[in-house]
Amino acid sequence: MYDIKSIYEAKSVDDAIKALSGDPKAVVICGGSDVLIKIREGKLSGASLVSINGLEELKGVSLDEDGTIVILPATTFSKVTGSKIIEKYIPALGFAADQAGGPQLRHVGTIGGNVCNGVTSADTASTLLTLNAELEITGPNGKRSVKLEDFYEGPGKVKLSHGELLTAIKIKKPDYEGFDGCYIKYAMRNAMDIATLGCAVHVKFDGSKTKIDELRLAFGVAAPTPIRCYKAEAVLKGRTVSEALGEIGSLALLEVNPRTSWRASKEFREQLVRELSGRALKEAAAKAGGVSS
């Protein structure tokens, strides 16, 4: 049984914001794959829910005239993976979305919920970081934009005030054009498990396809929040694939801060950081047409 005080089905984004603003204890629910678990565990018992699941204005993937990819937050994982736009321009994100849970969860869980939960194990978060994703936040005072990397404040904490909603995830053309990427998830089971560690890479080569023009590297479960390795990226710029493969793991370890948990030790996660960063770079480089020397 679920201890729910009430549930209100919002009729629009503005209506949802109004309902949330009118009740300081109200909680947003969309797919419900995380919220319902928290209610059942007693963490949100007696909650008043504001549902945005029926809002078609928050669903779908589109391409703006300037090439910006717009992913609306109530789009389910399966719809993200199945999007022709995602498949054509940023397939690594579609693959990452397809790693979340099992088929049942992917048909109800949403990419917006995955971002707003603020958990470091979120499968889409590290890939979105390597795409320099920006978030559109809408609240009682209008809209604001925040970079995904600035959205995370700590474990399970994000810069989303009560009464505000995530209304779009945006990826600009310069942040995906010419890039190819890879996401690798390591988990203790082959399916339906939370990541022990996740690694995402996007890479673009110079005209000769021999040297890295730009590399982006991000991890999940390697720090309290999803994390980009900017220092490693800067060092590897201009390197050949072979050179980068020899350095990326040790460079990444200088920036991450994994912890020991019941799922894995700090030392094991550090080994995964070293191993997965190389594997992800190698696969991304191959997709991007990089020439090994």
PDB file of C-alpha atoms in Angstrom, residues 97-209:
ATOM      1  CA  ALA A  97      18.759   5.671 -21.605  1.00  0.00           C
ATOM      2  CA  ASP A  98      18.370   2.035 -22.626  1.00  0.00           C
ATOM      3  CA  GLN A  99      20.566   0.939 -19.706  1.00  0.00           C
ATOM      4  CA  ALA A 100      18.174   2.207 -17.035  1.00  0.00           C
ATOM      5  CA  GLY A 101      16.449  -0.593 -15.135  1.00  0.00           C
ATOM      6  CA  GLY A 102      14.436  -3.084 -17.177  1.00  0.00           C
ATOM      7  CA  PRO A 103      11.861  -2.722 -19.971  1.00  0.00           C
ATOM      8  CA  GLN A 104       9.021  -1.976 -17.566  1.00  0.00           C
ATOM      9  CA  LEU A 105      10.892   0.892 -15.925  1.00  0.00           C
ATOM     10  CA  ARG A 106      12.055   2.318 -19.266  1.00  0.00           C
ATOM     11  CA  HIS A 107       8.443   2.545 -20.444  1.00  0.00           C
ATOM     12  CA  VAL A 108       7.393   4.648 -17.423  1.00  0.00           C
ATOM     13  CA  GLY A 109      10.573   6.273 -16.102  1.00  0.00           C
ATOM     14  CA  THR A 110      11.466   9.644 -17.599  1.00  0.00           C
ATOM     15  CA  ILE A 111      14.684  11.391 -18.501  1.00  0.00           C
ATOM     16  CA  GLY A 112      13.570  14.432 -16.503  1.00  0.00           C
ATOM     17  CA  GLY A 113      13.155  12.333 -13.387  1.00  0.00           C
ATOM     18  CA  ASN A 114      16.571  10.779 -13.962  1.00  0.00           C
ATOM     19  CA  VAL A 115      18.127  14.259 -14.007  1.00  0.00           C
ATOM     20  CA  CYS A 116      16.117  15.823 -11.193  1.00  0.00           C
ATOM     21  CA  ASN A 117      16.665  12.963  -8.731  1.00  0.00           C
ATOM     22  CA  GLY A 118      20.240  14.132  -8.471  1.00  0.00           C
ATOM     23  CA  VAL A 119      21.576  10.632  -7.905  1.00  0.00           C
ATOM     24  CA  THR A 120      25.120   9.946  -9.070  1.00  0.00           C
ATOM     25  CA  SER A 121      24.111   6.588 -10.584  1.00  0.00           C
ATOM     26  CA  ALA A 122      21.641   8.131 -13.077  1.00  0.00           C
ATOM     27  CA  ASP A 123      22.432   6.448 -16.384  1.00  0.00           C
ATOM     28  CA  THR A 124      21.713   9.442 -18.627  1.00  0.00           C
ATOM     29  CA  ALA A 125      23.442  12.071 -16.480  1.00  0.00           C
ATOM     30  CA  SER A 126      27.080  11.418 -17.387  1.00  0.00           C
ATOM     31  CA  THR A 127      26.308  11.300 -21.111  1.00  0.00           C
ATOM     32  CA  LEU A 128      24.325  14.541 -20.861  1.00  0.00           C
ATOM     33  CA  LEU A 129      27.338  16.092 -19.126  1.00  0.00           C
ATOM     34  CA  THR A 130      29.558  15.165 -22.078  1.00  0.00           C
ATOM     35  CA  LEU A 131      27.035  16.894 -24.353  1.00  0.00           C
ATOM     36  CA  ASN A 132      27.134  20.129 -22.322  1.00  0.00           C
ATOM     37  CA  ALA A 133      23.388  19.864 -21.718  1.00  0.00           C
ATOM     38  CA  GLU A 134      21.535  22.930 -20.492  1.00  0.00           C
ATOM     39  CA  LEU A 135      18.315  22.806 -18.493  1.00  0.00           C
ATOM     40  CA  GLU A 136      15.305  25.072 -18.854  1.00  0.00           C
ATOM     41  CA  ILE A 137      13.670  25.576 -15.455  1.00  0.00           C
ATOM     42  CA  THR A 138      10.212  27.119 -15.203  1.00  0.00           C
ATOM     43  CA  GLY A 139       8.737  28.500 -11.987  1.00  0.00           C
ATOM     44  CA  PRO A 140       6.466  31.188 -10.546  1.00  0.00           C
ATOM     45  CA  ASN A 141       8.944  33.872 -11.638  1.00  0.00           C
ATOM     46  CA  GLY A 142       9.352  32.653 -15.205  1.00  0.00           C
ATOM     47  CA  LYS A 143      12.107  30.681 -16.907  1.00  0.00           C
ATOM     48  CA  ARG A 144      15.796  30.339 -16.226  1.00  0.00           C
ATOM     49  CA  SER A 145      18.607  28.346 -17.788  1.00  0.00           C
ATOM     50  CA  VAL A 146      21.233  26.346 -15.900  1.00  0.00           C
ATOM     51  CA  LYS A 147      24.045  24.135 -17.116  1.00  0.00           C
ATOM     52  CA  LEU A 148      23.629  20.533 -16.034  1.00  0.00           C
ATOM     53  CA  GLU A 149      27.040  20.538 -14.339  1.00  0.00           C
ATOM     54  CA  ASP A 150      25.866  23.441 -12.135  1.00  0.00           C
ATOM     55  CA  PHE A 151      22.518  21.768 -11.387  1.00  0.00           C
ATOM     56  CA  TYR A 152      23.921  19.182  -8.979  1.00  0.00           C
ATOM     57  CA  GLU A 153      24.551  20.375  -5.418  1.00  0.00           C
ATOM     58  CA  GLY A 154      25.189  17.079  -3.641  1.00  0.00           C
ATOM     59  CA  PRO A 155      23.859  13.530  -3.351  1.00  0.00           C
ATOM     60  CA  GLY A 156      20.183  13.723  -4.293  1.00  0.00           C
ATOM     61  CA  LYS A 157      20.254  17.537  -4.220  1.00  0.00           C
ATOM     62  CA  VAL A 158      19.695  19.776  -7.229  1.00  0.00           C
ATOM     63  CA  LYS A 159      19.128  23.487  -7.827  1.00  0.00           C
ATOM     64  CA  LEU A 160      15.374  23.198  -8.199  1.00  0.00           C
ATOM     65  CA  SER A 161      13.308  25.314  -5.850  1.00  0.00           C
ATOM     66  CA  HIS A 162       9.863  24.279  -4.667  1.00  0.00           C
ATOM     67  CA  GLY A 163       7.353  25.344  -7.289  1.00  0.00           C
ATOM     68  CA  GLU A 164       9.828  24.990 -10.142  1.00  0.00           C
ATOM     69  CA  LEU A 165       9.766  22.372 -12.900  1.00  0.00           C
ATOM     70  CA  LEU A 166      12.338  21.151 -15.367  1.00  0.00           C
ATOM     71  CA  THR A 167      10.686  21.952 -18.699  1.00  0.00           C
ATOM     72  CA  ALA A 168      13.412  21.156 -21.260  1.00  0.00           C
ATOM     73  CA  ILE A 169      16.854  19.626 -21.717  1.00  0.00           C
ATOM     74  CA  LYS A 170      18.745  21.371 -24.510  1.00  0.00           C
ATOM     75  CA  ILE A 171      21.846  20.307 -26.415  1.00  0.00           C
ATOM     76  CA  LYS A 172      23.249  22.867 -28.835  1.00  0.00           C
ATOM     77  CA  LYS A 173      24.546  21.933 -32.284  1.00  0.00           C
ATOM     78  CA  PRO A 174      28.232  22.787 -31.587  1.00  0.00           C
ATOM     79  CA  ASP A 175      28.116  20.395 -28.631  1.00  0.00           C
ATOM     80  CA  TYR A 176      27.238  17.337 -30.726  1.00  0.00           C
ATOM     81  CA  GLU A 177      28.170  18.120 -34.336  1.00  0.00           C
ATOM     82  CA  GLY A 178      31.264  16.160 -35.346  1.00  0.00           C
ATOM     83  CA  PHE A 179      31.292  14.189 -32.085  1.00  0.00           C
ATOM     84  CA  ASP A 180      30.662  10.533 -31.450  1.00  0.00           C
ATOM     85  CA  GLY A 181      30.240   8.995 -28.051  1.00  0.00           C
ATOM     86  CA  CYS A 182      30.018   5.941 -25.870  1.00  0.00           C
ATOM     87  CA  TYR A 183      28.480   5.107 -22.495  1.00  0.00           C
ATOM     88  CA  ILE A 184      29.575   2.057 -20.528  1.00  0.00           C
ATOM     89  CA  LYS A 185      27.753   0.901 -17.421  1.00  0.00           C
ATOM     90  CA  TYR A 186      29.286  -1.604 -15.038  1.00  0.00           C
ATOM     91  CA  ALA A 187      26.828  -3.325 -12.715  1.00  0.00           C
ATOM     92  CA  MET A 188      26.885  -6.479 -10.643  1.00  0.00           C
ATOM     93  CA  ARG A 189      24.074  -7.975 -12.722  1.00  0.00           C
ATOM     94  CA  ASN A 190      23.691  -7.933 -16.497  1.00  0.00           C
ATOM     95  CA  ALA A 191      20.309  -6.210 -16.357  1.00  0.00           C
ATOM     96  CA  MET A 192      17.968  -4.291 -14.055  1.00  0.00           C
ATOM     97  CA  ASP A 193      20.683  -3.101 -11.692  1.00  0.00           C
ATOM     98  CA  ILE A 194      22.011   0.239 -10.483  1.00  0.00           C
ATOM     99  CA  ALA A 195      25.399   1.197 -11.881  1.00  0.00           C
ATOM    100  CA  THR A 196      28.451   0.360  -9.811  1.00  0.00           C
ATOM    101  CA  LEU A 197      30.158   2.848 -12.114  1.00  0.00           C
ATOM    102  CA  GLY A 198      29.207   4.564 -15.356  1.00  0.00           C
ATOM    103  CA  CYS A 199      31.539   6.215 -17.858  1.00  0.00           C
ATOM    104  CA  ALA A 200      30.666   8.470 -20.795  1.00  0.00           C
ATOM    105  CA  VAL A 201      32.953   9.817 -23.510  1.00  0.00           C
ATOM    106  CA  HIS A 202      32.335  12.095 -26.484  1.00  0.00           C
ATOM    107  CA  VAL A 203      35.185  12.805 -28.849  1.00  0.00           C
ATOM    108  CA  LYS A 204      35.851  14.846 -32.004  1.00  0.00           C
ATOM    109  CA  PHE A 205      38.954  14.604 -34.179  1.00  0.00           C
ATOM    110  CA  ASP A 206      40.875  17.088 -36.274  1.00  0.00           C
ATOM    111  CA  GLY A 207      40.654  17.095 -40.068  1.00  0.00           C
ATOM    112  CA  SER A 208      43.220  14.340 -40.441  1.00  0.00           C
ATOM    113  CA  LYS A 209      41.322  12.128 -37.975  1.00  0.00           C
TER     114      LYS A 209
END
